[in-house]
């Protein structure tokens, strides 16, 4: 079962540990950062679905981090919930205008925090239980299953992640290095030709159901998932 990955950016260790404890208990995978610098590294390497960002952090404000992340195309799918001890309306607006998807004021109950996280993940579409379909292909993220015309296609974990990324970003060309960043994670040392190897395996698996035409090579540029198949 696929789980959502949540990054907790909070410099106060007792609060961070309390949040992580409740998130783990609710079934989320968690990552922890005590400052913006390490948050950025984890974002690039681990690609979480959502970040809980405290307003007051030692190296940069959580608001500035949120602004930067929302401007950055590499993080366009990251949902952000800001945490703050400040309750006034001005900060709430500043947080939301800075690009945060929601805002939780300290002190909060774990139950409330988890309800807000669930709501934001549903809205942002990064809820991993979603099913994505395109033509004859269906990817069931909850069951980690892919089928073509109802017949299950067995994929390795990397081919599955690659197909999921491509199916959720159709009709756009991605270079090998962009695919490495988005599917493997930045700062993971993998050669670009590794992408070709996995694309080949993915196509081979899809070809068994004559569905390999969805994955197109764009010469000199990279790969694209065509939502129209081979037409
Ligand atoms: Ca803090």
PDB file of C-alpha atoms and ligand atoms in Angstrom:
ATOM      1  CA  UNK A   1       0.000   0.000   0.000  1.00  0.00           C
ATOM      2  CA  UNK A   2       1.452   3.350  -1.025  1.00  0.00           C
ATOM      3  CA  UNK A   3       1.757   5.920   1.733  1.00  0.00           C
ATOM      4  CA  UNK A   4       2.136   9.656   1.601  1.00  0.00           C
ATOM      5  CA  UNK A   5       5.476  11.048   2.671  1.00  0.00           C
ATOM      6  CA  UNK A   6       5.455  14.121   4.889  1.00  0.00           C
ATOM      7  CA  UNK A   7       8.386  16.394   5.697  1.00  0.00           C
ATOM      8  CA  UNK A   8       8.236  18.124   9.082  1.00  0.00           C
ATOM      9  CA  UNK A   9      10.307  21.332   9.153  1.00  0.00           C
ATOM     10  CA  UNK A  10      10.467  22.470  12.772  1.00  0.00           C
ATOM     11  CA  UNK A  11      13.508  23.488  14.808  1.00  0.00           C
ATOM     12  CA  UNK A  12      12.034  22.717  18.225  1.00  0.00           C
ATOM     13  CA  UNK A  13      12.820  19.042  18.688  1.00  0.00           C
ATOM     14  CA  UNK A  14      10.019  18.186  21.197  1.00  0.00           C
ATOM     15  CA  UNK A  15       7.350  19.649  18.882  1.00  0.00           C
ATOM     16  CA  UNK A  16       8.879  17.994  15.809  1.00  0.00           C
ATOM     17  CA  UNK A  17       9.048  14.627  17.560  1.00  0.00           C
ATOM     18  CA  UNK A  18       5.468  14.941  18.799  1.00  0.00           C
ATOM     19  CA  UNK A  19       4.249  15.668  15.255  1.00  0.00           C
ATOM     20  CA  UNK A  20       6.309  12.829  13.765  1.00  0.00           C
ATOM     21  CA  UNK A  21       4.961  10.433  16.380  1.00  0.00           C
ATOM     22  CA  UNK A  22       1.348  11.229  15.515  1.00  0.00           C
ATOM     23  CA  UNK A  23       1.947  11.205  11.762  1.00  0.00           C
ATOM     24  CA  UNK A  24       3.623   7.789  11.933  1.00  0.00           C
ATOM     25  CA  UNK A  25       0.772   6.469  13.996  1.00  0.00           C
ATOM     26  CA  UNK A  26      -1.650   7.757  11.359  1.00  0.00           C
ATOM     27  CA  UNK A  27       0.266   5.732   8.762  1.00  0.00           C
ATOM     28  CA  UNK A  28       2.348   8.448   7.112  1.00  0.00           C
ATOM     29  CA  UNK A  29       5.990   8.122   6.222  1.00  0.00           C
ATOM     30  CA  UNK A  30       7.891  10.997   7.828  1.00  0.00           C
ATOM     31  CA  UNK A  31      11.044  13.021   7.242  1.00  0.00           C
ATOM     32  CA  UNK A  32      12.459  15.593   9.646  1.00  0.00           C
ATOM     33  CA  UNK A  33      14.357  18.818   9.166  1.00  0.00           C
ATOM     34  CA  UNK A  34      15.356  21.375  11.797  1.00  0.00           C
ATOM     35  CA  UNK A  35      16.170  24.153   9.324  1.00  0.00           C
ATOM     36  CA  UNK A  36      15.491  25.261   5.757  1.00  0.00           C
ATOM     37  CA  UNK A  37      18.798  24.053   4.379  1.00  0.00           C
ATOM     38  CA  UNK A  38      18.248  20.444   5.405  1.00  0.00           C
ATOM     39  CA  UNK A  39      14.584  20.732   4.389  1.00  0.00           C
ATOM     40  CA  UNK A  40      15.686  21.599   0.851  1.00  0.00           C
ATOM     41  CA  UNK A  41      18.042  18.618   0.707  1.00  0.00           C
ATOM     42  CA  UNK A  42      15.305  16.239   1.830  1.00  0.00           C
ATOM     43  CA  UNK A  43      12.843  17.768  -0.615  1.00  0.00           C
ATOM     44  CA  UNK A  44      15.203  17.151  -3.499  1.00  0.00           C
ATOM     45  CA  UNK A  45      16.274  13.669  -2.421  1.00  0.00           C
ATOM     46  CA  UNK A  46      13.053  12.228  -1.027  1.00  0.00           C
ATOM     47  CA  UNK A  47      10.305  14.124  -2.835  1.00  0.00           C
ATOM     48  CA  UNK A  48       7.713  14.192  -0.057  1.00  0.00           C
ATOM     49  CA  UNK A  49       4.060  14.871  -0.907  1.00  0.00           C
ATOM     50  CA  UNK A  50       3.559  17.469   1.766  1.00  0.00           C
ATOM     51  CA  UNK A  51       5.683  19.697   3.992  1.00  0.00           C
ATOM     52  CA  UNK A  52       4.647  21.028   7.383  1.00  0.00           C
ATOM     53  CA  UNK A  53       6.662  24.213   7.701  1.00  0.00           C
ATOM     54  CA  UNK A  54       7.076  26.090  10.955  1.00  0.00           C
ATOM     55  CA  UNK A  55       6.984  29.866  10.652  1.00  0.00           C
ATOM     56  CA  UNK A  56      10.029  30.557  12.855  1.00  0.00           C
ATOM     57  CA  UNK A  57      13.127  28.670  11.715  1.00  0.00           C
ATOM     58  CA  UNK A  58      16.763  29.432  12.455  1.00  0.00           C
ATOM     59  CA  UNK A  59      18.171  30.041   8.975  1.00  0.00           C
ATOM     60  CA  UNK A  60      15.221  31.518   7.079  1.00  0.00           C
ATOM     61  CA  UNK A  61      11.579  32.125   7.886  1.00  0.00           C
ATOM     62  CA  UNK A  62       9.169  29.341   7.026  1.00  0.00           C
ATOM     63  CA  UNK A  63       7.204  31.870   5.005  1.00  0.00           C
ATOM     64  CA  UNK A  64      10.223  32.677   2.832  1.00  0.00           C
ATOM     65  CA  UNK A  65      10.929  28.952   2.383  1.00  0.00           C
ATOM     66  CA  UNK A  66       7.300  28.432   1.320  1.00  0.00           C
ATOM     67  CA  UNK A  67       7.529  31.309  -1.174  1.00  0.00           C
ATOM     68  CA  UNK A  68      10.715  29.925  -2.676  1.00  0.00           C
ATOM     69  CA  UNK A  69       9.357  26.386  -2.944  1.00  0.00           C
ATOM     70  CA  UNK A  70       6.137  27.508  -4.597  1.00  0.00           C
ATOM     71  CA  UNK A  71       8.100  29.480  -7.209  1.00  0.00           C
ATOM     72  CA  UNK A  72      10.255  26.463  -7.985  1.00  0.00           C
ATOM     73  CA  UNK A  73       8.984  24.213 -10.782  1.00  0.00           C
ATOM     74  CA  UNK A  74      10.654  21.159  -9.243  1.00  0.00           C
ATOM     75  CA  UNK A  75       8.307  21.396  -6.290  1.00  0.00           C
ATOM     76  CA  UNK A  76       5.086  22.198  -8.112  1.00  0.00           C
ATOM     77  CA  UNK A  77       3.340  19.216  -6.589  1.00  0.00           C
ATOM     78  CA  UNK A  78       4.429  19.748  -3.031  1.00  0.00           C
ATOM     79  CA  UNK A  79       1.591  20.692  -0.698  1.00  0.00           C
ATOM     80  CA  UNK A  80       2.584  22.988   2.160  1.00  0.00           C
ATOM     81  CA  UNK A  81       0.910  23.533   5.507  1.00  0.00           C
ATOM     82  CA  UNK A  82       2.374  26.300   7.650  1.00  0.00           C
ATOM     83  CA  UNK A  83       2.619  25.906  11.404  1.00  0.00           C
ATOM     84  CA  UNK A  84       2.729  28.947  13.555  1.00  0.00           C
ATOM     85  CA  UNK A  85       2.279  30.183  17.066  1.00  0.00           C
ATOM     86  CA  UNK A  86       0.950  33.457  15.716  1.00  0.00           C
ATOM     87  CA  UNK A  87      -2.780  33.528  15.419  1.00  0.00           C
ATOM     88  CA  UNK A  88      -3.470  36.899  13.933  1.00  0.00           C
ATOM     89  CA  UNK A  89      -5.190  37.388  10.643  1.00  0.00           C
ATOM     90  CA  UNK A  90      -2.322  39.303   9.047  1.00  0.00           C
ATOM     91  CA  UNK A  91       0.039  36.341   9.271  1.00  0.00           C
ATOM     92  CA  UNK A  92      -2.610  33.957   8.089  1.00  0.00           C
ATOM     93  CA  UNK A  93      -3.038  35.991   4.910  1.00  0.00           C
ATOM     94  CA  UNK A  94       0.726  36.354   4.467  1.00  0.00           C
ATOM     95  CA  UNK A  95       1.085  32.568   4.766  1.00  0.00           C
ATOM     96  CA  UNK A  96      -1.584  31.817   2.224  1.00  0.00           C
ATOM     97  CA  UNK A  97      -0.390  34.513  -0.166  1.00  0.00           C
ATOM     98  CA  UNK A  98       3.094  33.056   0.140  1.00  0.00           C
ATOM     99  CA  UNK A  99       1.667  29.886  -1.397  1.00  0.00           C
ATOM    100  CA  UNK A 100       0.849  27.720   1.622  1.00  0.00           C
ATOM    101  CA  UNK A 101      -2.105  25.400   1.021  1.00  0.00           C
ATOM    102  CA  UNK A 102      -3.279  25.676   4.584  1.00  0.00           C
ATOM    103  CA  UNK A 103      -2.338  27.053   7.940  1.00  0.00           C
ATOM    104  CA  UNK A 104      -2.441  25.486  11.405  1.00  0.00           C
ATOM    105  CA  UNK A 105      -2.039  27.565  14.531  1.00  0.00           C
ATOM    106  CA  UNK A 106      -0.182  26.241  17.577  1.00  0.00           C
ATOM    107  CA  UNK A 107      -1.273  24.756  19.847  1.00  0.00           C
ATOM    108  CA  UNK A 108      -3.179  22.245  17.739  1.00  0.00           C
ATOM    109  CA  UNK A 109      -4.496  18.789  18.469  1.00  0.00           C
ATOM    110  CA  UNK A 110      -2.930  15.881  16.542  1.00  0.00           C
ATOM    111  CA  UNK A 111      -6.402  14.980  15.322  1.00  0.00           C
ATOM    112  CA  UNK A 112      -6.911  18.448  13.844  1.00  0.00           C
ATOM    113  CA  UNK A 113      -3.488  18.446  12.199  1.00  0.00           C
ATOM    114  CA  UNK A 114      -4.105  15.069  10.579  1.00  0.00           C
ATOM    115  CA  UNK A 115      -7.544  16.121   9.342  1.00  0.00           C
ATOM    116  CA  UNK A 116      -6.004  19.221   7.720  1.00  0.00           C
ATOM    117  CA  UNK A 117      -3.238  17.118   6.140  1.00  0.00           C
ATOM    118  CA  UNK A 118      -5.778  14.691   4.683  1.00  0.00           C
ATOM    119  CA  UNK A 119      -7.832  17.550   3.265  1.00  0.00           C
ATOM    120  CA  UNK A 120      -4.814  19.234   1.652  1.00  0.00           C
ATOM    121  CA  UNK A 121      -3.543  15.961   0.162  1.00  0.00           C
ATOM    122  CA  UNK A 122      -6.972  15.282  -1.332  1.00  0.00           C
ATOM    123  CA  UNK A 123      -7.138  18.752  -2.849  1.00  0.00           C
ATOM    124  CA  UNK A 124      -3.603  18.688  -4.187  1.00  0.00           C
ATOM    125  CA  UNK A 125      -4.242  15.377  -5.895  1.00  0.00           C
ATOM    126  CA  UNK A 126      -1.169  13.822  -4.364  1.00  0.00           C
ATOM    127  CA  UNK A 127      -3.354  11.486  -2.406  1.00  0.00           C
ATOM    128  CA  UNK A 128      -1.659   8.248  -3.311  1.00  0.00           C
ATOM    129  CA  UNK A 129      -4.918   6.343  -3.434  1.00  0.00           C
ATOM    130  CA  UNK A 130      -5.853   7.961  -6.710  1.00  0.00           C
ATOM    131  CA  UNK A 131      -6.387   5.970  -9.853  1.00  0.00           C
ATOM    132  CA  UNK A 132      -5.007   7.436 -13.069  1.00  0.00           C
ATOM    133  CA  UNK A 133      -6.381   6.325 -16.421  1.00  0.00           C
ATOM    134  CA  UNK A 134      -5.380   7.081 -19.955  1.00  0.00           C
ATOM    135  CA  UNK A 135      -6.889   5.219 -22.889  1.00  0.00           C
ATOM    136  CA  UNK A 136      -6.531   1.492 -22.211  1.00  0.00           C
ATOM    137  CA  UNK A 137      -4.107   2.041 -19.333  1.00  0.00           C
ATOM    138  CA  UNK A 138      -5.102   2.259 -15.676  1.00  0.00           C
ATOM    139  CA  UNK A 139      -2.748   2.841 -12.782  1.00  0.00           C
ATOM    140  CA  UNK A 140      -4.236   2.075  -9.385  1.00  0.00           C
ATOM    141  CA  UNK A 141      -1.967   3.831  -6.907  1.00  0.00           C
ATOM    142  CA  UNK A 142      -3.618   2.352  -3.814  1.00  0.00           C
ATOM    143  CA  UNK A 143      -3.110  -1.194  -5.043  1.00  0.00           C
ATOM    144  CA  UNK A 144       0.199  -0.396  -6.809  1.00  0.00           C
ATOM    145  CA  UNK A 145      -1.237  -2.070  -9.897  1.00  0.00           C
ATOM    146  CA  UNK A 146      -1.175  -1.260 -13.564  1.00  0.00           C
ATOM    147  CA  UNK A 147      -3.503  -2.754 -16.123  1.00  0.00           C
ATOM    148  CA  UNK A 148      -4.180  -2.425 -19.839  1.00  0.00           C
ATOM    149  CA  UNK A 149      -7.656  -3.328 -21.055  1.00  0.00           C
ATOM    150  CA  UNK A 150      -8.201  -4.899 -17.651  1.00  0.00           C
ATOM    151  CA  UNK A 151      -5.179  -7.215 -17.872  1.00  0.00           C
ATOM    152  CA  UNK A 152      -2.630  -6.666 -15.130  1.00  0.00           C
ATOM    153  CA  UNK A 153       0.858  -5.639 -16.220  1.00  0.00           C
ATOM    154  CA  UNK A 154       3.686  -6.589 -13.871  1.00  0.00           C
ATOM    155  CA  UNK A 155       6.203  -3.806 -13.381  1.00  0.00           C
ATOM    156  CA  UNK A 156       9.309  -3.426 -11.261  1.00  0.00           C
ATOM    157  CA  UNK A 157       9.250  -0.629  -8.654  1.00  0.00           C
ATOM    158  CA  UNK A 158      11.252   1.816 -10.792  1.00  0.00           C
ATOM    159  CA  UNK A 159       9.169   1.148 -13.907  1.00  0.00           C
ATOM    160  CA  UNK A 160       6.046   1.654 -11.808  1.00  0.00           C
ATOM    161  CA  UNK A 161       7.269   5.014 -10.450  1.00  0.00           C
ATOM    162  CA  UNK A 162       8.364   6.091 -13.916  1.00  0.00           C
ATOM    163  CA  UNK A 163       4.993   5.215 -15.435  1.00  0.00           C
ATOM    164  CA  UNK A 164       3.156   6.913 -12.582  1.00  0.00           C
ATOM    165  CA  UNK A 165       5.152  10.100 -13.065  1.00  0.00           C
ATOM    166  CA  UNK A 166       4.630  10.084 -16.822  1.00  0.00           C
ATOM    167  CA  UNK A 167       0.912   9.269 -16.616  1.00  0.00           C
ATOM    168  CA  UNK A 168       0.329  12.091 -14.147  1.00  0.00           C
ATOM    169  CA  UNK A 169       2.301  14.519 -16.372  1.00  0.00           C
ATOM    170  CA  UNK A 170       1.036  13.587 -19.829  1.00  0.00           C
ATOM    171  CA  UNK A 171       1.872  15.231 -23.133  1.00  0.00           C
ATOM    172  CA  UNK A 172       4.945  17.016 -21.838  1.00  0.00           C
ATOM    173  CA  UNK A 173       8.502  16.161 -22.786  1.00  0.00           C
ATOM    174  CA  UNK A 174      10.926  15.389 -19.961  1.00  0.00           C
ATOM    175  CA  UNK A 175      14.662  15.162 -20.454  1.00  0.00           C
ATOM    176  CA  UNK A 176      16.579  12.280 -18.935  1.00  0.00           C
ATOM    177  CA  UNK A 177      17.980  14.523 -16.231  1.00  0.00           C
ATOM    178  CA  UNK A 178      14.509  15.861 -15.381  1.00  0.00           C
ATOM    179  CA  UNK A 179      13.223  12.299 -15.112  1.00  0.00           C
ATOM    180  CA  UNK A 180      16.143  11.366 -12.860  1.00  0.00           C
ATOM    181  CA  UNK A 181      15.309  14.292 -10.564  1.00  0.00           C
ATOM    182  CA  UNK A 182      11.591  13.609 -10.497  1.00  0.00           C
ATOM    183  CA  UNK A 183      11.529   9.814 -10.379  1.00  0.00           C
ATOM    184  CA  UNK A 184      14.827   8.883  -8.753  1.00  0.00           C
ATOM    185  CA  UNK A 185      15.347  12.082  -6.720  1.00  0.00           C
ATOM    186  CA  UNK A 186      18.022  14.760  -7.137  1.00  0.00           C
ATOM    187  CA  UNK A 187      21.484  14.086  -5.718  1.00  0.00           C
ATOM    188  CA  UNK A 188      21.027  10.385  -6.288  1.00  0.00           C
ATOM    189  CA  UNK A 189      23.957   9.471  -8.463  1.00  0.00           C
ATOM    190  CA  UNK A 190      22.582   7.608 -11.434  1.00  0.00           C
ATOM    191  CA  UNK A 191      23.749   7.893 -15.010  1.00  0.00           C
ATOM    192  CA  UNK A 192      21.328   9.294 -17.546  1.00  0.00           C
ATOM    193  CA  UNK A 193      21.372   6.114 -19.600  1.00  0.00           C
ATOM    194  CA  UNK A 194      19.761   4.363 -16.619  1.00  0.00           C
ATOM    195  CA  UNK A 195      16.598   6.199 -17.644  1.00  0.00           C
ATOM    196  CA  UNK A 196      16.789   4.585 -21.084  1.00  0.00           C
ATOM    197  CA  UNK A 197      17.166   1.145 -19.511  1.00  0.00           C
ATOM    198  CA  UNK A 198      14.028   1.590 -17.402  1.00  0.00           C
ATOM    199  CA  UNK A 199      12.050   3.132 -20.257  1.00  0.00           C
ATOM    200  CA  UNK A 200      12.969   0.087 -22.343  1.00  0.00           C
ATOM    201  CA  UNK A 201      11.795  -2.282 -19.601  1.00  0.00           C
ATOM    202  CA  UNK A 202       8.604  -0.306 -19.156  1.00  0.00           C
ATOM    203  CA  UNK A 203       7.872  -0.386 -22.888  1.00  0.00           C
ATOM    204  CA  UNK A 204       8.561  -4.092 -23.029  1.00  0.00           C
ATOM    205  CA  UNK A 205       6.094  -4.747 -20.225  1.00  0.00           C
ATOM    206  CA  UNK A 206       3.470  -2.514 -21.829  1.00  0.00           C
ATOM    207  CA  UNK A 207       4.056  -4.088 -25.249  1.00  0.00           C
ATOM    208  CA  UNK A 208       2.621  -7.354 -23.955  1.00  0.00           C
ATOM    209  CA  UNK A 209      -0.746  -5.580 -24.028  1.00  0.00           C
ATOM    210  CA  UNK A 210       0.104  -3.465 -27.105  1.00  0.00           C
ATOM    211  CA  UNK A 211       0.216  -0.371 -24.906  1.00  0.00           C
ATOM    212  CA  UNK A 212       3.850   0.632 -25.434  1.00  0.00           C
ATOM    213  CA  UNK A 213       2.982   3.462 -27.837  1.00  0.00           C
ATOM    214  CA  UNK A 214       2.044   5.704 -24.930  1.00  0.00           C
ATOM    215  CA  UNK A 215       5.707   6.117 -24.061  1.00  0.00           C
ATOM    216  CA  UNK A 216       7.245   8.186 -26.829  1.00  0.00           C
ATOM    217  CA  UNK A 217      10.843   9.109 -27.484  1.00  0.00           C
ATOM    218  CA  UNK A 218      11.337  12.705 -28.514  1.00  0.00           C
ATOM    219  CA  UNK A 219      14.656  12.812 -30.340  1.00  0.00           C
ATOM    220  CA  UNK A 220      17.243  15.028 -28.761  1.00  0.00           C
ATOM    221  CA  UNK A 221      14.853  15.971 -25.960  1.00  0.00           C
ATOM    222  CA  UNK A 222      13.708  13.018 -23.879  1.00  0.00           C
ATOM    223  CA  UNK A 223      10.490  11.126 -23.286  1.00  0.00           C
ATOM    224  CA  UNK A 224       6.814  11.896 -23.246  1.00  0.00           C
ATOM    225  CA  UNK A 225       3.669  10.070 -22.210  1.00  0.00           C
ATOM    226  CA  UNK A 226       1.167  10.628 -24.990  1.00  0.00           C
ATOM    227  CA  UNK A 227      -2.385  10.490 -23.679  1.00  0.00           C
ATOM    228  CA  UNK A 228      -3.519   9.615 -27.203  1.00  0.00           C
ATOM    229  CA  UNK A 229      -1.250   6.588 -27.573  1.00  0.00           C
ATOM    230  CA  UNK A 230       0.021   6.002 -31.068  1.00  0.00           C
ATOM    231  CA  UNK A 231      -2.657   7.760 -33.125  1.00  0.00           C
TER     232      UNK A 231
HETATM  233 CA1  LIG B   1      10.287  27.203  15.357  1.00  0.00          CA
END
